[in-house]
PDB file of C-alpha atoms in Angstrom:
ATOM      1  CA  MET A  26      87.784 117.999 105.604  1.00  0.00           C
ATOM      2  CA  LYS A  27      86.085 114.649 105.781  1.00  0.00           C
ATOM      3  CA  ALA A  28      88.045 111.335 105.977  1.00  0.00           C
ATOM      4  CA  THR A  29      86.415 107.975 105.209  1.00  0.00           C
ATOM      5  CA  GLU A  30      88.350 104.754 105.770  1.00  0.00           C
ATOM      6  CA  THR A  31      87.964 102.127 102.995  1.00  0.00           C
ATOM      7  CA  LYS A  32      87.584  98.387 103.482  1.00  0.00           C
ATOM      8  CA  LEU A  33      91.431  98.345 103.610  1.00  0.00           C
ATOM      9  CA  LYS A  34      92.566  99.423 107.103  1.00  0.00           C
ATOM     10  CA  GLY A  35      94.592 102.592 106.855  1.00  0.00           C
ATOM     11  CA  CYS A  36      93.491 103.603 103.338  1.00  0.00           C
ATOM     12  CA  PHE A  37      91.359 106.758 103.452  1.00  0.00           C
ATOM     13  CA  ILE A  38      89.376 108.738 100.951  1.00  0.00           C
ATOM     14  CA  LEU A  39      89.724 112.472 101.861  1.00  0.00           C
ATOM     15  CA  GLU A  40      87.215 115.096 100.819  1.00  0.00           C
ATOM     16  CA  PRO A  41      88.212 118.727 101.412  1.00  0.00           C
ATOM     17  CA  THR A  42      85.800 121.355 102.543  1.00  0.00           C
ATOM     18  CA  LYS A  43      85.348 123.640  99.521  1.00  0.00           C
ATOM     19  CA  PHE A  44      84.431 127.292  99.797  1.00  0.00           C
ATOM     20  CA  GLY A  45      83.170 129.060  96.657  1.00  0.00           C
ATOM     21  CA  ASP A  46      81.576 132.214  95.388  1.00  0.00           C
ATOM     22  CA  SER A  47      81.307 134.168  92.205  1.00  0.00           C
ATOM     23  CA  ARG A  48      85.151 134.435  92.081  1.00  0.00           C
ATOM     24  CA  GLY A  49      85.717 130.673  92.093  1.00  0.00           C
ATOM     25  CA  TYR A  50      86.628 128.410  95.013  1.00  0.00           C
ATOM     26  CA  PHE A  51      89.174 127.753  97.768  1.00  0.00           C
ATOM     27  CA  PHE A  52      90.056 124.564  99.684  1.00  0.00           C
ATOM     28  CA  GLU A  53      92.876 123.459 101.892  1.00  0.00           C
ATOM     29  CA  SER A  54      94.338 120.470 100.117  1.00  0.00           C
ATOM     30  CA  PHE A  55      96.633 119.495 102.992  1.00  0.00           C
ATOM     31  CA  ASN A  56      97.103 120.290 106.662  1.00  0.00           C
ATOM     32  CA  GLU A  57      99.375 117.884 108.567  1.00  0.00           C
ATOM     33  CA  GLN A  58      97.582 118.335 111.912  1.00  0.00           C
ATOM     34  CA  THR A  59      94.142 117.817 110.436  1.00  0.00           C
ATOM     35  CA  PHE A  60      95.276 114.910 108.267  1.00  0.00           C
ATOM     36  CA  ASN A  61      96.945 113.092 111.130  1.00  0.00           C
ATOM     37  CA  LYS A  62      93.959 113.725 113.438  1.00  0.00           C
ATOM     38  CA  LEU A  63      91.411 112.423 110.913  1.00  0.00           C
ATOM     39  CA  THR A  64      93.376 109.356 109.830  1.00  0.00           C
ATOM     40  CA  GLY A  65      95.156 108.461 112.990  1.00  0.00           C
ATOM     41  CA  ALA A  66      98.402 108.467 111.014  1.00  0.00           C
ATOM     42  CA  GLU A  67     101.683 109.947 112.154  1.00  0.00           C
ATOM     43  CA  THR A  68     102.716 110.853 108.645  1.00  0.00           C
ATOM     44  CA  HIS A  69     105.212 113.441 107.649  1.00  0.00           C
ATOM     45  CA  PHE A  70     105.517 113.969 103.889  1.00  0.00           C
ATOM     46  CA  VAL A  71     108.993 114.651 102.485  1.00  0.00           C
ATOM     47  CA  GLN A  72     108.535 114.582  98.701  1.00  0.00           C
ATOM     48  CA  ASP A  73     105.989 115.823  96.147  1.00  0.00           C
ATOM     49  CA  ASN A  74     105.705 114.252  92.657  1.00  0.00           C
ATOM     50  CA  GLN A  75     103.600 115.003  89.669  1.00  0.00           C
ATOM     51  CA  SER A  76     102.916 113.168  86.374  1.00  0.00           C
ATOM     52  CA  TYR A  77     101.128 114.019  83.249  1.00  0.00           C
ATOM     53  CA  SER A  78      99.595 111.203  81.136  1.00  0.00           C
ATOM     54  CA  THR A  79      97.124 110.620  78.320  1.00  0.00           C
ATOM     55  CA  ARG A  80      94.000 108.439  78.158  1.00  0.00           C
ATOM     56  CA  GLY A  81      94.712 104.781  78.707  1.00  0.00           C
ATOM     57  CA  VAL A  82      98.100 105.243  80.420  1.00  0.00           C
ATOM     58  CA  LEU A  83      98.384 102.766  83.319  1.00  0.00           C
ATOM     59  CA  ARG A  84     101.079 103.342  85.867  1.00  0.00           C
ATOM     60  CA  GLY A  85     101.567 100.563  88.435  1.00  0.00           C
ATOM     61  CA  LEU A  86     101.223  98.485  90.434  1.00  0.00           C
ATOM     62  CA  HIS A  87     104.300  99.676  92.300  1.00  0.00           C
ATOM     63  CA  ALA A  88     105.671  99.995  95.865  1.00  0.00           C
ATOM     64  CA  GLN A  89     108.877 100.663  97.727  1.00  0.00           C
ATOM     65  CA  ALA A  90     110.020  97.881 100.009  1.00  0.00           C
ATOM     66  CA  GLY A  91     111.726  97.675 103.325  1.00  0.00           C
ATOM     67  CA  ASP A  92     113.205 100.796 104.927  1.00  0.00           C
ATOM     68  CA  HIS A  93     112.216 102.796 101.839  1.00  0.00           C
ATOM     69  CA  ALA A  94     108.520 101.953 101.934  1.00  0.00           C
ATOM     70  CA  GLN A  95     106.314 104.981 101.157  1.00  0.00           C
ATOM     71  CA  ALA A  96     102.906 106.171 102.187  1.00  0.00           C
ATOM     72  CA  LYS A  97     101.275 108.384  99.503  1.00  0.00           C
ATOM     73  CA  LEU A  98      98.601 111.026  99.525  1.00  0.00           C
ATOM     74  CA  VAL A  99      97.359 111.241  95.875  1.00  0.00           C
ATOM     75  CA  ARG A 100      95.027 113.553  93.955  1.00  0.00           C
ATOM     76  CA  VAL A 101      94.246 114.582  90.400  1.00  0.00           C
ATOM     77  CA  LEU A 102      94.804 118.272  89.391  1.00  0.00           C
ATOM     78  CA  GLU A 103      93.420 117.906  85.852  1.00  0.00           C
ATOM     79  CA  GLY A 104      91.378 115.064  84.297  1.00  0.00           C
ATOM     80  CA  LYS A 105      90.095 111.795  85.792  1.00  0.00           C
ATOM     81  CA  VAL A 106      91.680 108.477  86.855  1.00  0.00           C
ATOM     82  CA  ILE A 107      90.853 105.215  88.482  1.00  0.00           C
ATOM     83  CA  ASP A 108      93.307 104.928  91.422  1.00  0.00           C
ATOM     84  CA  VAL A 109      94.057 101.497  92.987  1.00  0.00           C
ATOM     85  CA  ALA A 110      95.648 100.348  96.197  1.00  0.00           C
ATOM     86  CA  VAL A 111      96.418  96.690  96.889  1.00  0.00           C
ATOM     87  CA  ASP A 112      97.079  95.470 100.462  1.00  0.00           C
ATOM     88  CA  ALA A 113     100.518  93.756 100.416  1.00  0.00           C
ATOM     89  CA  ARG A 114     100.853  93.495 104.239  1.00  0.00           C
ATOM     90  CA  PRO A 115     101.159  89.731 104.921  1.00  0.00           C
ATOM     91  CA  ASP A 116      99.689  90.099 108.507  1.00  0.00           C
ATOM     92  CA  SER A 117      96.653  92.046 107.312  1.00  0.00           C
ATOM     93  CA  GLU A 118      93.102  90.628 107.210  1.00  0.00           C
ATOM     94  CA  THR A 119      92.726  92.198 103.707  1.00  0.00           C
ATOM     95  CA  PHE A 120      96.072  90.872 102.304  1.00  0.00           C
ATOM     96  CA  GLY A 121      95.770  90.693  98.505  1.00  0.00           C
ATOM     97  CA  GLN A 122      92.568  92.727  98.363  1.00  0.00           C
ATOM     98  CA  HIS A 123      92.269  96.073  96.561  1.00  0.00           C
ATOM     99  CA  VAL A 124      90.289  99.274  96.530  1.00  0.00           C
ATOM    100  CA  ALA A 125      89.666 101.291  93.384  1.00  0.00           C
ATOM    101  CA  ILE A 126      88.301 104.871  93.460  1.00  0.00           C
ATOM    102  CA  GLU A 127      87.737 107.602  90.858  1.00  0.00           C
ATOM    103  CA  LEU A 128      89.792 110.687  91.488  1.00  0.00           C
ATOM    104  CA  SER A 129      89.178 113.753  89.348  1.00  0.00           C
ATOM    105  CA  ALA A 130      89.784 117.496  89.217  1.00  0.00           C
ATOM    106  CA  GLU A 131      85.977 117.825  89.560  1.00  0.00           C
ATOM    107  CA  ASN A 132      85.456 115.774  92.718  1.00  0.00           C
ATOM    108  CA  ASN A 133      88.681 116.985  94.408  1.00  0.00           C
ATOM    109  CA  LEU A 134      88.958 113.683  96.349  1.00  0.00           C
ATOM    110  CA  GLN A 135      92.276 112.572  97.671  1.00  0.00           C
ATOM    111  CA  PHE A 136      93.326 109.015  98.472  1.00  0.00           C
ATOM    112  CA  PHE A 137      95.766 108.115 101.270  1.00  0.00           C
ATOM    113  CA  VAL A 138      97.690 104.905 100.603  1.00  0.00           C
ATOM    114  CA  PRO A 139      99.772 103.887 103.670  1.00  0.00           C
ATOM    115  CA  ARG A 140     103.037 101.966 103.609  1.00  0.00           C
ATOM    116  CA  GLY A 141     102.690  98.285 102.774  1.00  0.00           C
ATOM    117  CA  PHE A 142     100.467  98.809  99.719  1.00  0.00           C
ATOM    118  CA  LEU A 143     100.935  98.490  95.970  1.00  0.00           C
ATOM    119  CA  HIS A 144      99.618 101.528  94.117  1.00  0.00           C
ATOM    120  CA  GLY A 145      98.638 102.369  90.535  1.00  0.00           C
ATOM    121  CA  PHE A 146      96.262 104.278  88.387  1.00  0.00           C
ATOM    122  CA  VAL A 147      94.802 104.414  84.824  1.00  0.00           C
ATOM    123  CA  VAL A 148      93.825 107.653  83.051  1.00  0.00           C
ATOM    124  CA  LEU A 149      90.152 107.833  82.005  1.00  0.00           C
ATOM    125  CA  SER A 150      90.147 111.384  80.552  1.00  0.00           C
ATOM    126  CA  ASP A 151      91.998 112.650  77.472  1.00  0.00           C
ATOM    127  CA  THR A 152      94.750 113.807  79.737  1.00  0.00           C
ATOM    128  CA  ALA A 153      95.409 113.876  83.489  1.00  0.00           C
ATOM    129  CA  THR A 154      97.815 115.569  85.822  1.00  0.00           C
ATOM    130  CA  PHE A 155      98.402 113.359  88.846  1.00  0.00           C
ATOM    131  CA  PHE A 156      99.949 114.763  92.054  1.00  0.00           C
ATOM    132  CA  TYR A 157     101.147 112.870  95.131  1.00  0.00           C
ATOM    133  CA  LYS A 158     102.976 113.363  98.387  1.00  0.00           C
ATOM    134  CA  CYS A 159     105.335 110.660  99.793  1.00  0.00           C
ATOM    135  CA  ASP A 160     106.489 110.173 103.313  1.00  0.00           C
ATOM    136  CA  ASN A 161     109.831 108.660 102.286  1.00  0.00           C
ATOM    137  CA  PHE A 162     112.301 109.437  99.524  1.00  0.00           C
ATOM    138  CA  TYR A 163     112.321 107.353  96.339  1.00  0.00           C
ATOM    139  CA  ASN A 164     114.961 104.623  96.225  1.00  0.00           C
ATOM    140  CA  LYS A 165     115.327 102.793  92.894  1.00  0.00           C
ATOM    141  CA  GLU A 166     116.831  99.673  94.494  1.00  0.00           C
ATOM    142  CA  SER A 167     113.775  99.308  96.820  1.00  0.00           C
ATOM    143  CA  GLU A 168     111.209  99.557  94.008  1.00  0.00           C
ATOM    144  CA  CYS A 169     109.006  96.523  93.415  1.00  0.00           C
ATOM    145  CA  GLY A 170     105.796  95.836  91.572  1.00  0.00           C
ATOM    146  CA  VAL A 171     103.343  93.300  90.359  1.00  0.00           C
ATOM    147  CA  LYS A 172     101.507  92.729  87.071  1.00  0.00           C
ATOM    148  CA  PHE A 173      98.544  95.060  86.670  1.00  0.00           C
ATOM    149  CA  ASP A 174      96.338  92.384  85.205  1.00  0.00           C
ATOM    150  CA  ASP A 175      97.177  89.536  87.713  1.00  0.00           C
ATOM    151  CA  PRO A 176      93.946  87.459  87.745  1.00  0.00           C
ATOM    152  CA  ALA A 177      94.473  86.780  91.467  1.00  0.00           C
ATOM    153  CA  LEU A 178      93.902  90.479  92.175  1.00  0.00           C
ATOM    154  CA  GLY A 179      90.866  90.829  89.861  1.00  0.00           C
ATOM    155  CA  ILE A 180      91.238  94.610  89.311  1.00  0.00           C
ATOM    156  CA  ASP A 181      88.786  96.162  86.880  1.00  0.00           C
ATOM    157  CA  TRP A 182      90.803  98.962  85.329  1.00  0.00           C
ATOM    158  CA  VAL A 183      87.742 100.172  83.425  1.00  0.00           C
ATOM    159  CA  VAL A 184      89.722 100.924  80.230  1.00  0.00           C
ATOM    160  CA  SER A 185      89.740  98.024  77.731  1.00  0.00           C
ATOM    161  CA  ALA A 186      93.061  96.123  77.306  1.00  0.00           C
ATOM    162  CA  ASP A 187      93.536  97.276  73.731  1.00  0.00           C
ATOM    163  CA  GLU A 188      93.394 100.931  74.888  1.00  0.00           C
ATOM    164  CA  LEU A 189      96.027 100.572  77.695  1.00  0.00           C
ATOM    165  CA  ILE A 190      99.411 102.189  77.371  1.00  0.00           C
ATOM    166  CA  ILE A 191     101.860 100.403  79.660  1.00  0.00           C
ATOM    167  CA  SER A 192     105.632 100.788  80.053  1.00  0.00           C
ATOM    168  CA  ASP A 193     107.886  97.963  79.025  1.00  0.00           C
ATOM    169  CA  LYS A 194     108.931  97.617  82.659  1.00  0.00           C
ATOM    170  CA  ASP A 195     105.387  97.241  83.922  1.00  0.00           C
ATOM    171  CA  GLN A 196     104.474  94.662  81.257  1.00  0.00           C
ATOM    172  CA  VAL A 197     107.009  92.151  82.583  1.00  0.00           C
ATOM    173  CA  LEU A 198     106.316  92.492  86.303  1.00  0.00           C
ATOM    174  CA  PRO A 199     105.748  89.213  88.244  1.00  0.00           C
ATOM    175  CA  SER A 200     102.424  88.052  89.738  1.00  0.00           C
ATOM    176  CA  PHE A 201     101.362  89.085  93.206  1.00  0.00           C
ATOM    177  CA  ASP A 202     101.943  85.618  94.642  1.00  0.00           C
ATOM    178  CA  THR A 203     105.461  85.522  93.272  1.00  0.00           C
ATOM    179  CA  VAL A 204     106.370  88.773  95.115  1.00  0.00           C
ATOM    180  CA  PHE A 205     104.234  88.566  98.271  1.00  0.00           C
ATOM    181  CA  SER A 206     103.294  85.618 100.418  1.00  0.00           C
ATOM    182  CA  LYS A 207     101.318  85.432 103.670  1.00  0.00           C
TER     183      LYS A 207
END
């Protein structure tokens, strides 16, 4: 497995070593010892989640706050998405900056988003099955989020605004500056 740190300290793109022959392929999608060694993290995942969405569905930007903050290791099992992490750590040099990467069933890339980040994705393919591990249990009262199209963040979601499918809850989220301050 190869791990590449993004411009946001602690966010890694992970590329598994893939073994293939005429029968198909095999790769190890997660190994806690290897993961922790490559990323320097001391992460222990406690929950797996999966979602299925159609083209244009945008989920995010969400986070868990306080004691219920979550790190996530995300990947796509079917289809293609643009995955986004926004640094919401007030003491970070990259506070308010984001990274966007393409995850797909074809490239098998995984994206590690540590605690203290907002996270979201938009589906580029007809459908997508999105899978992620969390290092803390979901807590509804600790959920927070910011508007996906906040101009202060400047995220290019790739899909045109008229194609986006967004939940009612996500449409009324506040701006980044309203929720997070340095």
